[in-house]
Coordinates of C-alpha atoms and ligand atoms in Angstrom, one line a residue:
M68 CA 58.1 112.0 91.2
P69 CA 57.4 112.6 93.5
T70 CA 56.8 116.7 93.6
G71 CA 58.6 119.3 95.3
A72 CA 61.6 116.6 95.5
P73 CA 64.7 118.5 96.5
F74 CA 67.1 117.0 94.1
D75 CA 67.3 115.9 90.1
L76 CA 65.7 111.7 90.9
A77 CA 66.8 111.4 87.6
V78 CA 70.7 111.3 88.8
T79 CA 70.8 110.5 91.8
D80 CA 68.5 107.6 91.5
R81 CA 70.9 106.6 88.5
L82 CA 74.1 107.0 91.3
L83 CA 72.4 104.4 93.8
A84 CA 70.0 101.9 90.6
T85 CA 74.2 101.2 89.2
T86 CA 76.9 101.6 92.0
R87 CA 77.4 97.7 90.7
S88 CA 80.7 95.5 92.4
V89 CA 82.8 96.4 89.8
R90 CA 86.3 94.0 89.6
K91 CA 86.6 93.3 85.8
R92 CA 86.7 97.1 83.9
L93 CA 89.3 98.8 87.1
D94 CA 91.0 100.8 84.9
L95 CA 94.3 99.1 86.8
D96 CA 96.9 101.3 84.9
R97 CA 94.9 104.8 85.7
P98 CA 96.8 106.0 88.4
V99 CA 94.3 107.8 91.4
E100 CA 94.6 111.1 92.5
R101 CA 94.8 112.1 96.2
E102 CA 93.0 114.3 96.6
V103 CA 90.0 112.8 94.8
L104 CA 89.6 109.7 97.9
L105 CA 89.6 112.4 100.3
D106 CA 87.1 114.3 98.6
C107 CA 85.7 110.5 98.8
L108 CA 86.3 110.3 102.0
R109 CA 85.1 113.3 103.2
L110 CA 82.2 112.9 101.6
A111 CA 81.7 110.0 103.4
Q112 CA 82.8 111.4 107.0
Q113 CA 78.9 112.7 106.9
A114 CA 77.8 109.6 107.4
P115 CA 75.9 108.4 110.8
T116 CA 77.4 106.8 114.0
G117 CA 76.7 105.4 117.2
S118 CA 76.3 108.0 119.8
N119 CA 78.3 109.9 117.5
S120 CA 81.3 108.5 118.2
Q121 CA 83.3 108.5 114.6
G122 CA 85.8 105.8 115.4
W123 CA 86.1 105.5 111.5
R124 CA 89.2 105.3 110.3
W125 CA 90.5 104.4 106.8
I126 CA 93.6 102.6 105.8
V127 CA 94.8 103.8 102.3
V128 CA 97.4 101.4 100.7
T129 CA 98.5 103.0 97.6
D130 CA 102.8 101.2 98.4
P131 CA 103.2 98.7 95.3
Q132 CA 104.5 95.7 97.8
L133 CA 101.5 96.2 100.6
R134 CA 98.7 95.9 98.5
T135 CA 100.8 92.5 96.8
G136 CA 101.7 91.7 100.6
L137 CA 97.5 92.2 100.2
A138 CA 96.3 90.2 97.5
E139 CA 98.3 86.9 99.0
L140 CA 96.6 87.2 102.2
Y141 CA 93.7 87.7 100.3
R142 CA 94.5 84.7 98.3
E143 CA 95.3 82.7 101.1
A144 CA 92.4 83.2 102.6
S145 CA 89.5 82.6 100.1
A146 CA 90.8 78.2 98.9
D147 CA 88.5 77.4 100.3
Y148 CA 85.9 79.5 99.3
F149 CA 87.3 79.5 95.5
G150 CA 88.4 75.9 96.4
G151 CA 87.3 72.8 94.2
A152 CA 84.3 72.9 91.0
A153 CA 82.1 76.0 90.9
P154 CA 78.6 74.8 92.3
A155 CA 75.5 75.3 90.0
A156 CA 74.8 78.2 89.7
D157 CA 71.6 80.4 88.1
G158 CA 73.7 82.8 85.4
Q159 CA 74.2 85.9 87.5
T160 CA 76.0 83.8 90.3
R161 CA 77.8 82.6 88.0
R162 CA 79.2 85.5 86.2
V163 CA 79.9 87.1 90.0
R164 CA 81.3 84.2 91.1
D165 CA 83.8 84.6 87.3
S166 CA 84.3 88.6 87.7
A167 CA 85.5 87.5 91.5
V168 CA 88.1 84.8 90.5
H169 CA 89.5 87.5 88.6
L170 CA 89.6 90.1 91.4
R171 CA 91.3 87.9 93.2
D172 CA 94.1 87.7 90.9
E173 CA 94.1 90.3 89.8
L174 CA 94.1 92.6 93.3
H175 CA 98.1 93.6 93.8
R176 CA 97.3 95.4 90.7
V177 CA 94.8 97.7 90.9
P178 CA 95.8 100.6 92.3
V179 CA 94.2 102.0 95.9
H180 CA 93.2 99.3 98.1
V181 CA 90.5 100.7 101.0
I182 CA 90.2 99.1 104.4
P183 CA 87.2 101.0 106.4
C184 CA 87.9 99.7 110.5
I185 CA 86.7 100.9 113.5
R186 CA 88.2 101.6 116.4
G187 CA 86.6 98.1 118.9
R188 CA 85.6 94.6 118.6
A189 CA 82.5 92.8 118.1
D190 CA 84.6 90.1 119.4
G191 CA 82.0 87.9 121.4
L192 CA 79.6 91.7 122.4
P193 CA 75.8 91.3 122.5
N194 CA 74.1 91.6 119.1
A195 CA 72.7 95.1 119.8
Q196 CA 76.5 96.5 120.6
A197 CA 77.6 94.3 117.6
A198 CA 75.2 96.7 115.4
G199 CA 76.0 99.9 116.5
L200 CA 80.1 99.5 116.1
Y201 CA 79.5 98.3 112.4
G202 CA 76.9 100.4 112.1
S203 CA 79.5 102.5 112.8
I204 CA 81.7 102.2 109.7
L205 CA 79.2 100.6 107.7
P206 CA 77.6 103.2 106.7
A207 CA 80.8 106.1 105.5
A208 CA 82.0 102.7 103.1
W209 CA 79.0 102.6 101.2
S210 CA 79.2 106.3 100.9
F211 CA 83.0 106.5 99.4
M212 CA 82.0 104.1 97.2
L213 CA 79.0 106.2 95.6
A214 CA 81.1 109.4 95.6
L215 CA 83.8 106.6 93.5
R216 CA 80.9 106.8 91.0
S217 CA 79.9 109.5 90.6
R218 CA 83.2 110.4 90.2
G219 CA 83.7 107.9 87.6
L220 CA 86.1 105.2 89.9
G221 CA 84.8 101.9 91.4
S222 CA 84.9 99.4 93.2
A223 CA 83.8 96.2 94.6
W224 CA 83.1 94.9 98.4
T225 CA 85.5 92.3 99.5
T226 CA 84.7 90.4 102.7
L227 CA 87.9 87.8 101.5
H228 CA 90.8 89.2 103.3
L229 CA 89.2 89.4 106.6
G230 CA 90.0 85.5 107.3
R231 CA 93.7 86.8 107.2
E232 CA 93.0 90.3 109.0
K233 CA 95.3 89.5 112.1
E234 CA 98.3 89.2 109.4
A235 CA 96.5 92.4 107.8
A236 CA 97.4 94.3 110.8
A237 CA 100.5 92.9 111.0
L238 CA 101.4 94.1 107.5
L239 CA 99.8 97.5 107.6
G240 CA 100.4 98.2 111.4
I241 CA 97.1 98.3 112.4
P242 CA 96.4 98.5 116.6
D243 CA 95.0 95.3 118.1
D244 CA 92.1 96.9 119.0
V245 CA 91.2 98.1 115.6
T246 CA 87.9 96.1 113.2
Q247 CA 88.8 95.9 110.0
V248 CA 85.7 95.9 107.7
A249 CA 86.3 95.0 104.6
L250 CA 88.9 95.9 101.7
L251 CA 87.8 98.4 99.2
P252 CA 90.8 97.4 96.3
V253 CA 89.8 101.0 93.8
A254 CA 89.7 102.1 89.9
Y255 CA 89.1 105.0 87.5
T256 CA 86.1 101.9 85.6
L257 CA 86.9 101.1 82.1
G258 CA 83.3 103.8 80.7
T259 CA 80.9 104.4 82.7
D260 CA 77.8 102.7 81.7
F261 CA 76.7 100.7 84.6
K262 CA 73.5 99.5 85.4
P263 CA 71.1 98.4 88.0
A264 CA 71.4 94.5 88.7
A265 CA 68.5 92.2 88.2
R266 CA 66.8 92.4 91.9
P267 CA 63.3 90.2 93.2
P268 CA 60.0 92.3 93.2
V269 CA 60.5 94.9 96.5
E270 CA 57.3 93.4 97.7
E271 CA 59.0 90.1 98.4
I272 CA 60.8 91.7 100.5
V273 CA 59.2 94.3 102.8
H274 CA 56.3 93.0 105.4
F275 CA 54.3 96.2 106.4
D276 CA 53.3 96.3 110.1
R277 CA 54.1 93.0 111.0
W278 CA 56.2 89.5 109.6
S279 CA 54.3 88.0 107.4
D280 CA 55.8 84.2 105.1
Ligands
LIG575 C1 80.0 91.6 103.1 C2 79.4 91.6 101.6 C3 80.7 90.7 101.8 C4 80.8 90.4 101.0 N1 82.8 90.6 99.7 C5 83.4 90.3 99.1 C6 84.4 89.3 98.4 O1 85.2 89.1 99.1 N2 84.7 89.4 96.6 C7 84.1 89.9 96.0 O2 84.2 90.0 95.5 N3 82.9 90.4 96.2 C8 82.3 90.7 97.8 N4 81.0 90.9 97.6 C9 80.4 91.7 96.7 C10 79.1 90.8 96.3 O3 79.3 89.5 95.5 C11 78.2 91.4 95.5 O4 77.6 92.9 96.1 C12 77.0 90.6 94.9 O5 77.6 89.8 93.8 C13 76.1 91.8 94.2 O6 76.3 92.7 93.0 P1 76.6 94.2 92.8 O7 77.4 94.6 94.6 O8 77.1 94.9 91.7 O9 75.2 94.5 92.8 C14 80.8 90.7 98.8 C15 79.8 92.2 99.5 C16 78.8 92.1 100.3 C17 78.0 92.9 101.4

């Protein structure tokens, strides 16, 4: 551990290493307090944005009918993704698919759906501008998920409903010039003992100074 680290690395590293996609271990029966959500969103607002633009908006959906509507859109939009036989895959990928199917089927029951949004559209923009737009909301959304985890709640980053983004916008009254970037199903987790995931050695994905094969 570096000397003089300003944080307790045992705690912060565990938070960063164990904030998993939670789908099967979401507590569907325990209500989530609005104040907890606002605390997590307040922390998310500390994330960086391009030119300090802060064009973020968060749609927090708790109404059961609206959650059912979003879950239907998610199911429709993911039909191709889940359609057909599961491709041959390693154990981790098979578990992810199984867990993703579970979330698709239970999404309407997850007590809170949070949709991070950003003012503006990336449609047809050059990469520099598209990166600026998405980069001004994705760090905040991940901060939100970390803040949830540190309070005993969990979520899973999902994007499948975006195949029906327009329909979701109509359902929730989101203006045309606003981009939805994800749908985060939020609940307390059943237990908090999540583990780091298996990942390849970092040396395989890092290039110092120049790209090398
Ligand atoms: C851009 C992005 C889109 C994703 N979309 C979905 C999704 O629509 N549905 C889902 O169940 N999981 C989705 N995931 C979650 C991934 O499946 C998950 O992050 C991955 O399997 C690794 O698991 P972990 O987050 O527990 O490490 C998405 C993740 C990312 C980063």
